[in-house]
mmCIF file of C-alpha atoms in Angstrom:
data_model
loop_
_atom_site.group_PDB
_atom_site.id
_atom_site.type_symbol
_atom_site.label_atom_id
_atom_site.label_comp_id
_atom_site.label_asym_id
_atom_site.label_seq_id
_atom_site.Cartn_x
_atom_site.Cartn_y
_atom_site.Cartn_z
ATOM 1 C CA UNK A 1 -3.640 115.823 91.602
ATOM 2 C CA UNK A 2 -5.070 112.836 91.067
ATOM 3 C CA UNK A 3 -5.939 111.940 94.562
ATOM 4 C CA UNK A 4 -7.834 115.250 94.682
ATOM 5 C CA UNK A 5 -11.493 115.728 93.933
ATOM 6 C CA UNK A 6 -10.982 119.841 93.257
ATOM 7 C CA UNK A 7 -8.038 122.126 91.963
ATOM 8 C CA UNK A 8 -8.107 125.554 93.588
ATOM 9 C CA UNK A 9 -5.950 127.687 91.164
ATOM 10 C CA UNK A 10 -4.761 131.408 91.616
ATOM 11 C CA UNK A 11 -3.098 132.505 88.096
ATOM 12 C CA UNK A 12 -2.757 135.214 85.930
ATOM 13 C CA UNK A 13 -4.426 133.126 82.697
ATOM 14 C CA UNK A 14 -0.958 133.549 81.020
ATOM 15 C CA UNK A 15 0.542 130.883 79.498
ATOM 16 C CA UNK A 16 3.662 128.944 81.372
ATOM 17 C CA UNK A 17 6.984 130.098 81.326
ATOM 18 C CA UNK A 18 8.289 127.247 82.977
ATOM 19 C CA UNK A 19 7.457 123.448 82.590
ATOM 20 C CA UNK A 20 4.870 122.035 84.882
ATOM 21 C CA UNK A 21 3.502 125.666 85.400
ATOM 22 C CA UNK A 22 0.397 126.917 86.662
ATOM 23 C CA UNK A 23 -1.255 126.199 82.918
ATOM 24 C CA UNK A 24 -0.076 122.564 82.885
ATOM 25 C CA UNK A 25 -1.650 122.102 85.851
ATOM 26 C CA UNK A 26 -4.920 123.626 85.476
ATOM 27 C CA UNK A 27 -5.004 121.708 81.851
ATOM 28 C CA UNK A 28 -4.126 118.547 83.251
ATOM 29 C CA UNK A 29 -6.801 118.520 86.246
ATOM 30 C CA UNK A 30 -9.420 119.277 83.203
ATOM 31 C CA UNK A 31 -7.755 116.307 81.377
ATOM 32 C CA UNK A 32 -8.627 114.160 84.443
ATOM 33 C CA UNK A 33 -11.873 115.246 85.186
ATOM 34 C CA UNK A 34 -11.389 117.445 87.692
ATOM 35 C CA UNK A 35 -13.731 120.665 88.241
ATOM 36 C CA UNK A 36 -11.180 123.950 88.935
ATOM 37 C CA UNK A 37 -11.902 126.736 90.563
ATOM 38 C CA UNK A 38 -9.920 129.650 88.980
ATOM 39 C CA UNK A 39 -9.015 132.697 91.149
ATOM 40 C CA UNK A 40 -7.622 135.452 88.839
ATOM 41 C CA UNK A 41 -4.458 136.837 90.596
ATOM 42 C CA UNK A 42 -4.732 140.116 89.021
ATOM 43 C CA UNK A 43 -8.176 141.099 88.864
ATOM 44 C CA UNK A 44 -9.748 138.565 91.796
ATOM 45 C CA UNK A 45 -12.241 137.396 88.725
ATOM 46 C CA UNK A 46 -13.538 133.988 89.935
ATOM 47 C CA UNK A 47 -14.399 131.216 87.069
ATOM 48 C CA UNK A 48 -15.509 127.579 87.745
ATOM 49 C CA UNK A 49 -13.819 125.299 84.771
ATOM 50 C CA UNK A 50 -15.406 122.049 84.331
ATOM 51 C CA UNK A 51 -18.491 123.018 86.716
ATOM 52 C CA UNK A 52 -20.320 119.969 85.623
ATOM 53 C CA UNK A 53 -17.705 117.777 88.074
ATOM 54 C CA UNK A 54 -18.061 120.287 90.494
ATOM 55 C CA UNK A 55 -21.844 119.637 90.862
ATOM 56 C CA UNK A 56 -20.988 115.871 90.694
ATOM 57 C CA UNK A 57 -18.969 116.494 94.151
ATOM 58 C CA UNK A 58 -21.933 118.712 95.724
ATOM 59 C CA UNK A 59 -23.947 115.584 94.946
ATOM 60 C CA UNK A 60 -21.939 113.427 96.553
ATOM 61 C CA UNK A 61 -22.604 112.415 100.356
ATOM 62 C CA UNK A 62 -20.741 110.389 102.728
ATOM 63 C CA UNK A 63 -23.355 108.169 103.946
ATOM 64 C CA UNK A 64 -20.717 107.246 106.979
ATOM 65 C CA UNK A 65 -20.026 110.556 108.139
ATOM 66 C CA UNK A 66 -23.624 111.843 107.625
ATOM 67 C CA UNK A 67 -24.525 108.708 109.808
ATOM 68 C CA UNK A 68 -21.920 109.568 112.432
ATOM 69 C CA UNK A 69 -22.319 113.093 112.563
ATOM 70 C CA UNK A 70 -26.495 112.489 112.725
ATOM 71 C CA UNK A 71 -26.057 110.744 116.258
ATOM 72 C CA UNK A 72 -26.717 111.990 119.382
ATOM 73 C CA UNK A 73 -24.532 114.714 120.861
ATOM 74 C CA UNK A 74 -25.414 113.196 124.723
ATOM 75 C CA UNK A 75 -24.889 116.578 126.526
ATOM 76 C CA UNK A 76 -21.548 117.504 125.007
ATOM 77 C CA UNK A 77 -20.546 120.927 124.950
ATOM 78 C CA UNK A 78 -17.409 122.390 123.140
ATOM 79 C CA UNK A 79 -15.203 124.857 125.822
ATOM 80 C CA UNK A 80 -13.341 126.561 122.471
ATOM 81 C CA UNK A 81 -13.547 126.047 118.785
ATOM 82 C CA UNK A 82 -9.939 124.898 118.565
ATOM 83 C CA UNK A 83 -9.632 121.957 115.677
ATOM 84 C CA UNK A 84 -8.092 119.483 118.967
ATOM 85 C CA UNK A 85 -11.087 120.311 120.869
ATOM 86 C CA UNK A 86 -13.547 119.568 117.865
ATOM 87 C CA UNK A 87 -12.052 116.359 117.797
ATOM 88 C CA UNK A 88 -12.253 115.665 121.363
ATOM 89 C CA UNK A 89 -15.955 116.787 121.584
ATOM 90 C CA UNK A 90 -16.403 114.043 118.558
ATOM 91 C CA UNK A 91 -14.576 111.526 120.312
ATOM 92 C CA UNK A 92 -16.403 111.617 123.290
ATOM 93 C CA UNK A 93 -19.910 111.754 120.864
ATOM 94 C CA UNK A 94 -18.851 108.609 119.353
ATOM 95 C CA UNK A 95 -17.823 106.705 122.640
ATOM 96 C CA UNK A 96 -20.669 107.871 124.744
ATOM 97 C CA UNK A 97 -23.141 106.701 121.884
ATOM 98 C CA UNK A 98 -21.300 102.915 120.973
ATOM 99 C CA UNK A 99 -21.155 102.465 124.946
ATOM 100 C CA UNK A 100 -24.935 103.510 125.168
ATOM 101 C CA UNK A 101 -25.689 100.977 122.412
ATOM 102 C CA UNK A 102 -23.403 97.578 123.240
ATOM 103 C CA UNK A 103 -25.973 96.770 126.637
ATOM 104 C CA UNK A 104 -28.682 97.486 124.325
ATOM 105 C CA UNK A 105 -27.038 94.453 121.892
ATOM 106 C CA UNK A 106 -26.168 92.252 124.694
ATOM 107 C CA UNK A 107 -28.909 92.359 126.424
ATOM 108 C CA UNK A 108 -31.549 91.672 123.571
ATOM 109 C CA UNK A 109 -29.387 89.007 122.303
ATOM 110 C CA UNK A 110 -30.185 87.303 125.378
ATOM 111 C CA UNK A 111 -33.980 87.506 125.148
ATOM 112 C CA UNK A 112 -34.152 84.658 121.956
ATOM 113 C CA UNK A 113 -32.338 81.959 124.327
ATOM 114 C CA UNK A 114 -34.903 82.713 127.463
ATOM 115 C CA UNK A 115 -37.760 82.194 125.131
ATOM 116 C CA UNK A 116 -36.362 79.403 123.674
ATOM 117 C CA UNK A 117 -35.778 77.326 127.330
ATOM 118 C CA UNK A 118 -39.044 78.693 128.382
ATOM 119 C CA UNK A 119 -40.365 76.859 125.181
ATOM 120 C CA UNK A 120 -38.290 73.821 126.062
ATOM 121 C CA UNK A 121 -39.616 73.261 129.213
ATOM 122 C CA UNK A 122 -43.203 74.149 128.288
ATOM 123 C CA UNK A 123 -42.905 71.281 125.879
ATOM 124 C CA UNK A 124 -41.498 68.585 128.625
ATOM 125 C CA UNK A 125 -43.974 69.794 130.921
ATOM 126 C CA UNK A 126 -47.480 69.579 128.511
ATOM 127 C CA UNK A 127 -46.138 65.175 128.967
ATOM 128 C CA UNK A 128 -46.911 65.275 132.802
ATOM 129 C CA UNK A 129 -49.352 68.425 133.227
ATOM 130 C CA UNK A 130 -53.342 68.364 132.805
ATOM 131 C CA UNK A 131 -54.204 70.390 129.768
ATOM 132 C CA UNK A 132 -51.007 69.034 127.425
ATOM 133 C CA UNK A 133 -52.291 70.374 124.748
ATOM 134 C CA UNK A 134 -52.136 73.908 126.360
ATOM 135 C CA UNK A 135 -48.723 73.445 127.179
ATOM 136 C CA UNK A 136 -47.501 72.362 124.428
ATOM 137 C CA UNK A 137 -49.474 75.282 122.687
ATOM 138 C CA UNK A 138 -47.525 77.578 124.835
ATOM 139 C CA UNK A 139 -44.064 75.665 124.341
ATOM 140 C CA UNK A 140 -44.659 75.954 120.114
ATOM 141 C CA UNK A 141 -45.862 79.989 120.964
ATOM 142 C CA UNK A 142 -42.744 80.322 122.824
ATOM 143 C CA UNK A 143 -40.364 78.640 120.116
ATOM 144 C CA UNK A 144 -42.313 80.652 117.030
ATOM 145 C CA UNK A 145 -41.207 84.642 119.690
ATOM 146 C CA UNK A 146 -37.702 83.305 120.317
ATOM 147 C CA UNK A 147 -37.177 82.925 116.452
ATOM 148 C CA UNK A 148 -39.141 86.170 115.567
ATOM 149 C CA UNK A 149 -37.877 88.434 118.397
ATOM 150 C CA UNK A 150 -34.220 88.985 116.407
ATOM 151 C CA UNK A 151 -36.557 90.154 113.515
ATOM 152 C CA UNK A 152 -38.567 92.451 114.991
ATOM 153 C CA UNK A 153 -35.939 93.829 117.801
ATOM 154 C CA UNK A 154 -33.717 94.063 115.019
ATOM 155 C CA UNK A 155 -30.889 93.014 116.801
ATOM 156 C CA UNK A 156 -28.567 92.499 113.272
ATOM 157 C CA UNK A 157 -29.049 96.080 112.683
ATOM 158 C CA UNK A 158 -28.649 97.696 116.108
ATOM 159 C CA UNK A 159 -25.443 95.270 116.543
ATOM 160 C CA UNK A 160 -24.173 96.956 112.795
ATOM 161 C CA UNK A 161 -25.058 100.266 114.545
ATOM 162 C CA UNK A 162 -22.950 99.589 117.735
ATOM 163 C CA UNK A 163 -20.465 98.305 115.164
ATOM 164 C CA UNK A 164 -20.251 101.828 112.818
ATOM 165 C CA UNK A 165 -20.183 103.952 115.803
ATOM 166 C CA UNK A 166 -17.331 102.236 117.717
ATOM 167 C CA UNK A 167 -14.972 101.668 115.187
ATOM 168 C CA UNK A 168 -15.268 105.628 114.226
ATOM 169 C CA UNK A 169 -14.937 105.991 118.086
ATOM 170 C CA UNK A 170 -11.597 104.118 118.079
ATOM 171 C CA UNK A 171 -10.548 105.661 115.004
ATOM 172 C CA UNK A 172 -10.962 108.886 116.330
ATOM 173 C CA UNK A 173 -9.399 108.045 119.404
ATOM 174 C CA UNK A 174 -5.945 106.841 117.794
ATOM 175 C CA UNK A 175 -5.915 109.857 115.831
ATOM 176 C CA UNK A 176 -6.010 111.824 118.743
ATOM 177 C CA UNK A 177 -3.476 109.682 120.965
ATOM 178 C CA UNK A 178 -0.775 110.756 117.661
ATOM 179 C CA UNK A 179 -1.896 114.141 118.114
ATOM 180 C CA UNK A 180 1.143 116.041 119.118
ATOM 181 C CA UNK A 181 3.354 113.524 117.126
ATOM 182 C CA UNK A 182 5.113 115.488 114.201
ATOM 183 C CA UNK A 183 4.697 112.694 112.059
ATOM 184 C CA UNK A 184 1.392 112.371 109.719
ATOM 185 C CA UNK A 185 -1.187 109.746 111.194
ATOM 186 C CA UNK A 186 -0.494 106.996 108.984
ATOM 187 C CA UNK A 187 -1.518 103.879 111.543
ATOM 188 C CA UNK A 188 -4.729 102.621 109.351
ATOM 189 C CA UNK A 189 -6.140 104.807 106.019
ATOM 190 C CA UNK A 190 -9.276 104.163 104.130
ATOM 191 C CA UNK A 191 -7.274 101.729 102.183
ATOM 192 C CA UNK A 192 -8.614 99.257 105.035
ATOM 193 C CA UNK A 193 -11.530 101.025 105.972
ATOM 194 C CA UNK A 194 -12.918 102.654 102.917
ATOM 195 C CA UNK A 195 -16.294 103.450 105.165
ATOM 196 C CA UNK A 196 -14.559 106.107 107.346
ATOM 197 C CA UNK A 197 -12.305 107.349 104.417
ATOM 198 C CA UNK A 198 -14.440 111.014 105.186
ATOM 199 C CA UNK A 199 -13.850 111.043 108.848
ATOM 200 C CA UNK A 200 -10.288 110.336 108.737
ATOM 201 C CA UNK A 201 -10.148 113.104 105.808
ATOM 202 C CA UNK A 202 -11.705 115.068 108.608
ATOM 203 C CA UNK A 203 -10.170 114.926 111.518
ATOM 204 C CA UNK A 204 -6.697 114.993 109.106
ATOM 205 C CA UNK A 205 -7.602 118.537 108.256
ATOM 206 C CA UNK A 206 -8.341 119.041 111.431
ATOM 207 C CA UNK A 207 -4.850 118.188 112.520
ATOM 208 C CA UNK A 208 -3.241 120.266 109.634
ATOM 209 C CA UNK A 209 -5.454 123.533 110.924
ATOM 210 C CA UNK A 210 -4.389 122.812 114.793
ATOM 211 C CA UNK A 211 -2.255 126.308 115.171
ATOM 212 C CA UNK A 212 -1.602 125.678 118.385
ATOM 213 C CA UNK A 213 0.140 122.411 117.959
ATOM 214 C CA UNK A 214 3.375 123.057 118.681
ATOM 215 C CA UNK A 215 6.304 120.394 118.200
ATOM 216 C CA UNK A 216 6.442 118.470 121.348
ATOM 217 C CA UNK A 217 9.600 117.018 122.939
ATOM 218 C CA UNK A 218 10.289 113.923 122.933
ATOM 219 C CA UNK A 219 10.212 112.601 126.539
ATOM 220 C CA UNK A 220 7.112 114.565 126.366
ATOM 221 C CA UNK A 221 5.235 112.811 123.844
ATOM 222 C CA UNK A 222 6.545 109.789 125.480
ATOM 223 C CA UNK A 223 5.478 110.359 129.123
ATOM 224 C CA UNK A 224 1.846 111.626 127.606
ATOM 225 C CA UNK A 225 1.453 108.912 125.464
ATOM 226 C CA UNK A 226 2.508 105.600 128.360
ATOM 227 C CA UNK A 227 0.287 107.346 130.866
ATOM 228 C CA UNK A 228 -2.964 108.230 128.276
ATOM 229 C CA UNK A 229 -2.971 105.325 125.904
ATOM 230 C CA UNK A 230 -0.686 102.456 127.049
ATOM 231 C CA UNK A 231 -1.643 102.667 131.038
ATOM 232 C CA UNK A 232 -5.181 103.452 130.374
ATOM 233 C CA UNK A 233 -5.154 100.005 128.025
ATOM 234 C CA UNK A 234 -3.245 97.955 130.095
ATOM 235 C CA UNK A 235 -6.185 98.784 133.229
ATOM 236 C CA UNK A 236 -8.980 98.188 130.686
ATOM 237 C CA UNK A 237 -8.033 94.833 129.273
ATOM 238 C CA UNK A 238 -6.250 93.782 132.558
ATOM 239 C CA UNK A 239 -9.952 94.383 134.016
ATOM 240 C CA UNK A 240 -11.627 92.843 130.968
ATOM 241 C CA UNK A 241 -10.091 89.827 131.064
ATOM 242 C CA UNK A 242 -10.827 88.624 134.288
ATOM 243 C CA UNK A 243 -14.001 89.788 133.873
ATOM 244 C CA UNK A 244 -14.609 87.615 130.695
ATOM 245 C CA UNK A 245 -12.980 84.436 132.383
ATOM 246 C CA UNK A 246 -15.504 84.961 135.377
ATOM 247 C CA UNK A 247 -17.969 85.122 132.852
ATOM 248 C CA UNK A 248 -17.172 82.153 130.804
ATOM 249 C CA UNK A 249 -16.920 80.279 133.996
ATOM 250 C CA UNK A 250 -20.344 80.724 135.237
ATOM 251 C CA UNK A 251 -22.207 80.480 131.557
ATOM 252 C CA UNK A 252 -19.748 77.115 131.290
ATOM 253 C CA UNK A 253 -21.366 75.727 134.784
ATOM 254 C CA UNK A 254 -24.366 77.060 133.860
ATOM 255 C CA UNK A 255 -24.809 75.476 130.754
ATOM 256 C CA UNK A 256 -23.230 71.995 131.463
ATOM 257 C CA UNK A 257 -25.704 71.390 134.487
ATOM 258 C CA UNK A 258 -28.612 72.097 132.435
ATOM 259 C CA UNK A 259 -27.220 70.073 129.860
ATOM 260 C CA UNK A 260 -27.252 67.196 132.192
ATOM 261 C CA UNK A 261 -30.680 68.100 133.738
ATOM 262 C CA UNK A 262 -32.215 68.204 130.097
ATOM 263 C CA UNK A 263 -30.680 65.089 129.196
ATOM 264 C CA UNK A 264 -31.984 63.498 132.256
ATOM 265 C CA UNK A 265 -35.569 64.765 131.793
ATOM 266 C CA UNK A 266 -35.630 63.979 128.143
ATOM 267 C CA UNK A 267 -34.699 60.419 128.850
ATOM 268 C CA UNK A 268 -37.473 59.769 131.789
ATOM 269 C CA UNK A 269 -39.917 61.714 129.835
ATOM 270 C CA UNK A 270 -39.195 59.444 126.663
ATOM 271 C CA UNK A 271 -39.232 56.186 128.995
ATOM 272 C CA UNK A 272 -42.131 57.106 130.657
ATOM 273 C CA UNK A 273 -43.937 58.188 127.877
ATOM 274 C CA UNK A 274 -43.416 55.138 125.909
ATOM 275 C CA UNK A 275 -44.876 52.859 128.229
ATOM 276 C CA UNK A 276 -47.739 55.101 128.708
ATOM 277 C CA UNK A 277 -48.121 54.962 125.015
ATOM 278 C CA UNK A 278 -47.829 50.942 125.114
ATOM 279 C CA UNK A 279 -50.330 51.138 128.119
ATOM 280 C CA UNK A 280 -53.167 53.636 126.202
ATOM 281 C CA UNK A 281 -52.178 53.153 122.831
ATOM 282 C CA UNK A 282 -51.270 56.838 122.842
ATOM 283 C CA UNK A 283 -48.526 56.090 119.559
ATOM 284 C CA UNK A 284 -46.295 58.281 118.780
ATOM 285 C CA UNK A 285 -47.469 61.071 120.081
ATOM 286 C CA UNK A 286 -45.221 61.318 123.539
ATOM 287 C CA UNK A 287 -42.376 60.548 122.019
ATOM 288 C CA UNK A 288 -43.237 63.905 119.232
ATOM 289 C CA UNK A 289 -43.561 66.127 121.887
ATOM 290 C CA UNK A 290 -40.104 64.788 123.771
ATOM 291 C CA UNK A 291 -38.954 65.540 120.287
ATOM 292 C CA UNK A 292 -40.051 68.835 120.286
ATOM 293 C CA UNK A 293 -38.591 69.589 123.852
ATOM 294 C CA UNK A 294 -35.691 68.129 123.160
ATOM 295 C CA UNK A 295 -35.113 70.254 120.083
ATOM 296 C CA UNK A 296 -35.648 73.023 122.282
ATOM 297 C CA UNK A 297 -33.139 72.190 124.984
ATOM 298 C CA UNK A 298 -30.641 71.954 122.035
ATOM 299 C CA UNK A 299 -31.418 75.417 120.199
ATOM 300 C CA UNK A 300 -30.711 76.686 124.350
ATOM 301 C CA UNK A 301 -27.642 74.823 124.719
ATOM 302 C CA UNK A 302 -26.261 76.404 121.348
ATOM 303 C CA UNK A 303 -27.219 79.899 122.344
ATOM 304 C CA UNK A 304 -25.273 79.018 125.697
ATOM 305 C CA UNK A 305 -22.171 77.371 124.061
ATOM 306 C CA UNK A 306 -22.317 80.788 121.836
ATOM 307 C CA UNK A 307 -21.915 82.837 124.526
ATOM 308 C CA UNK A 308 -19.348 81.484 126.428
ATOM 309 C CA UNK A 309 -17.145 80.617 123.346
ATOM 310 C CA UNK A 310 -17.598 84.134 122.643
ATOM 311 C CA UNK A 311 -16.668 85.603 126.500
ATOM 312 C CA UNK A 312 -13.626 83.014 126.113
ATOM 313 C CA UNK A 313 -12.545 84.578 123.133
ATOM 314 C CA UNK A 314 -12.230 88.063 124.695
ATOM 315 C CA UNK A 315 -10.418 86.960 127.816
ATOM 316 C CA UNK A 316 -7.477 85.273 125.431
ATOM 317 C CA UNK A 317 -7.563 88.409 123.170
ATOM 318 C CA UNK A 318 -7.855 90.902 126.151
ATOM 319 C CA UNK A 319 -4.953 89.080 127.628
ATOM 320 C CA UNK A 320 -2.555 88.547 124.601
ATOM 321 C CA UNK A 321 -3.251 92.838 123.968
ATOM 322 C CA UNK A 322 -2.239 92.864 127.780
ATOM 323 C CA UNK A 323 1.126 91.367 127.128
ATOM 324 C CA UNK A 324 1.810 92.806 124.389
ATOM 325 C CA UNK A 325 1.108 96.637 125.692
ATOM 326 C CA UNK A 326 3.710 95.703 128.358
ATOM 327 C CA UNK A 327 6.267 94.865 126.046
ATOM 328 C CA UNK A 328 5.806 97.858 123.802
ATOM 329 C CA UNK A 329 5.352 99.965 126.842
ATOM 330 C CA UNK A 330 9.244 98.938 128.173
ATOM 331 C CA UNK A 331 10.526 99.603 124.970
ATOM 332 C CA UNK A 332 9.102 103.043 124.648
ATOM 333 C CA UNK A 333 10.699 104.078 127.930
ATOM 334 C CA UNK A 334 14.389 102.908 126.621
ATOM 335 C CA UNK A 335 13.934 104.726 122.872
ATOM 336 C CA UNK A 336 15.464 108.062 122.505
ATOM 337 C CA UNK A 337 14.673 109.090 118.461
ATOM 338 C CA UNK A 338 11.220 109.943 116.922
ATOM 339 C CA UNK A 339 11.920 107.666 114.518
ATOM 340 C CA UNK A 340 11.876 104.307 116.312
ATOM 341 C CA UNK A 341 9.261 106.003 118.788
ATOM 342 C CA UNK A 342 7.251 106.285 116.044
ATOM 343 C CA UNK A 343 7.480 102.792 114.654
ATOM 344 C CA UNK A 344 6.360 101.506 118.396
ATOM 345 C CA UNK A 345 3.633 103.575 118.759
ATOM 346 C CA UNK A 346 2.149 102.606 115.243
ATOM 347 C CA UNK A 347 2.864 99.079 116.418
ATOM 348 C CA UNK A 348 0.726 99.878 119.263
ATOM 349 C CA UNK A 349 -2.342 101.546 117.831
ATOM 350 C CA UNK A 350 -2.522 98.968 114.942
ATOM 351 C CA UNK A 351 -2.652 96.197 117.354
ATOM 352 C CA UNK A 352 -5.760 98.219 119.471
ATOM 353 C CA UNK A 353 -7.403 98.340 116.209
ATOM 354 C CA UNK A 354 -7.493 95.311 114.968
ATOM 355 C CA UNK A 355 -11.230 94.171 115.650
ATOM 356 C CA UNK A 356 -11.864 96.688 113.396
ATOM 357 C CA UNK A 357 -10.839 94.409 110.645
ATOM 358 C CA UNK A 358 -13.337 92.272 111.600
ATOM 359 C CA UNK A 359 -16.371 94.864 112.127
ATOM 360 C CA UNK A 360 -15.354 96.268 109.174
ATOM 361 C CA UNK A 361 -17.031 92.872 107.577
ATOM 362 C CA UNK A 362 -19.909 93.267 109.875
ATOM 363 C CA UNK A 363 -20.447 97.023 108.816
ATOM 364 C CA UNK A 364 -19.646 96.215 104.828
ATOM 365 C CA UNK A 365 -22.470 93.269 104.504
ATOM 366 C CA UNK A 366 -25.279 95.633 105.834
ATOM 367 C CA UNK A 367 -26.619 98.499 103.573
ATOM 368 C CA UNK A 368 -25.696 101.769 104.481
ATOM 369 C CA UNK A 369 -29.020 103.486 105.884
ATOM 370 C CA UNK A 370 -30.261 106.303 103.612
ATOM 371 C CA UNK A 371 -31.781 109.014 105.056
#
């Protein structure tokens, strides 16, 4: 009772033969706080006790799930009304919008560091070129975009965005994957992410409505489960890491020979600009704007270093979640009782969802949009 919000109670409004009775009950909820809605067995009479915490609830809204719920349905159409196939049709809502948004992220994220080496080299450029002054002009224009463009994309909030709506995506999708398991989802609860305590409320009671979830067999669940989760995870982080390494490789080559060309032109522009200064009494100046390119060659190389540190970091995780699935994935095929089937296949979906720790963090340190 006290996890509940609302007591639904169907009684006779006589008092309790028995301890614990229907009266306790009904007392006890209005003890707590909670609104009851009475159903009179004998005459069908309906009375709301404690309405003012009913109209507390009513209030209430689950900024998350409104949030969810409020994004794009991209074309998907529901074949039947069965709760399984609700959930489905939301799955595939939630992955086909977080996929639409991560190249959105990723590639806007990149914009800030082309500025900022366009700026850099605008800067090393106005020391040689006619018109210095221009360039340099340009180089500081360039430098002031590159650290408003984050602002005014908003790349913090579309990144929270991509965040909110994949983490419900995998959520849902774990659910799912424990479908036809007779046990009660009980992988991850809104203990550890409060945000999506609705939606797993949801597609719970979704699961508990499912009539036509019938209690599977065991090599069943087992054959279903290796092919749709494990194999379909082991291809998609067997990809994903040699698709990170390859990237990490080429922003690493990338980024070390500019790192070596910038140094180089930093130092001949600094030389060369010093004597000039000696020659023309031109003090100080040169060696400000070297400054300022140099400044900017550093901001680039960060952004760079970023990026790879981050495409390394997937290819170790990708791979370690690689391993692991294969492990699991033998011992699966040698258990023979729900019980220890169970305890692997928990294993597995807590280790697929456990960026979401991390996004969680992300998602928690960005107010909620009201609408």
């Amino acid at each position: 009772m006290q996890q509940s919000q609302l007591l639904i109670a169907l009684w006779d409004g006589e008092p309790s033969v028995a301890k614990d009775g229907t009266q306790e009950i009904v007392s006890f909820a209005g003890g707590i706080g909670r609104p009851v809605i009475w159903i009179h067995s004998k005459t069908g009479a309906i009375q709301i006790l404690n309405e003012p915490a009913l109209k507390r609830i009513q209030q209430t809204h689950d900024q998350e799930l409104n949030f969810l719920n409020g994004l794009s349905d991209m074309g998907e159409t529901l074949l039947t009304d069965s709760p399984a196939e609700l959930a489905r049709a939301w799955l595939q809502k939630l992955d086909k919008n977080a996929s639409r948004f991560a190249p959105q992220v990723r590639r806007l994220s990149s914009i800030p560091i082309m500025y900022t080496a366009a700026a850099a080299f605008s800067s090393g450029a106005g020391l040689q070129m006619p018109h210095s002054k221009v360039w340099l002009g340009i180089g500081t224009a360039l430098g002031i975009t590159a650290a408003a463009i984050p602002i005014v994309l908003r790349l913090s909030q579309r990144q929270t965005r991509w965040a909110r709506t994949r983490t419900a995506a995998e959520v849902c999708r774990s659910v799912l994957a424990l479908w036809d398991s007779p046990d009660e989802y009980q992988v991850i609860g809104p203990e550890i992410i409060p945000e999506l305590a609705g939606a797993l409320r949801s597609l719970k009671l979704l699961r508990a409505l499912d009539g036509s979830r019938s209690e599977m067999a065991l090599d069943e669940f087992k054959r279903r489960y290796r092919l749709e989760r494990i194999s379909q995870q082991l291809q998609y982080f067997s990809t994903h890491a040699v698709q990170s390494g390859s990237e990490a490789r080429n922003y690493r080559i990338a980024s070390c020979l500019c790192i070596g060309l910038a140094i180089l032109i930093s130092m001949w522009l600094f030389v060369d600009g010093k004597e000039l200064a000696i020659a023309h009494s031109f003090v100080g100046k040169r060696g400000l704007a070297v400054a300022v390119s140099a400044l900017f060659q550093l901001a680039t190389i960060s952004g760079a270093f970023l990026i790879v540190k981050d495409c390394k970091r997937r290819q170790w995780r990708y791979r370690e979640l690689h391993n692991c699935l294969k492990e699991w994935d033998s011992e699966l095929s040698a258990l023979r009782t729900w019980t220890t089937v169970m305890n692997v296949t928990c294993r597995v979906e807590r280790a697929l969802l456990v960026e979401l720790l991390e996004w969680r963090f992300l998602v928690r340190n960005v107010k909620l949009t009201r609408k």
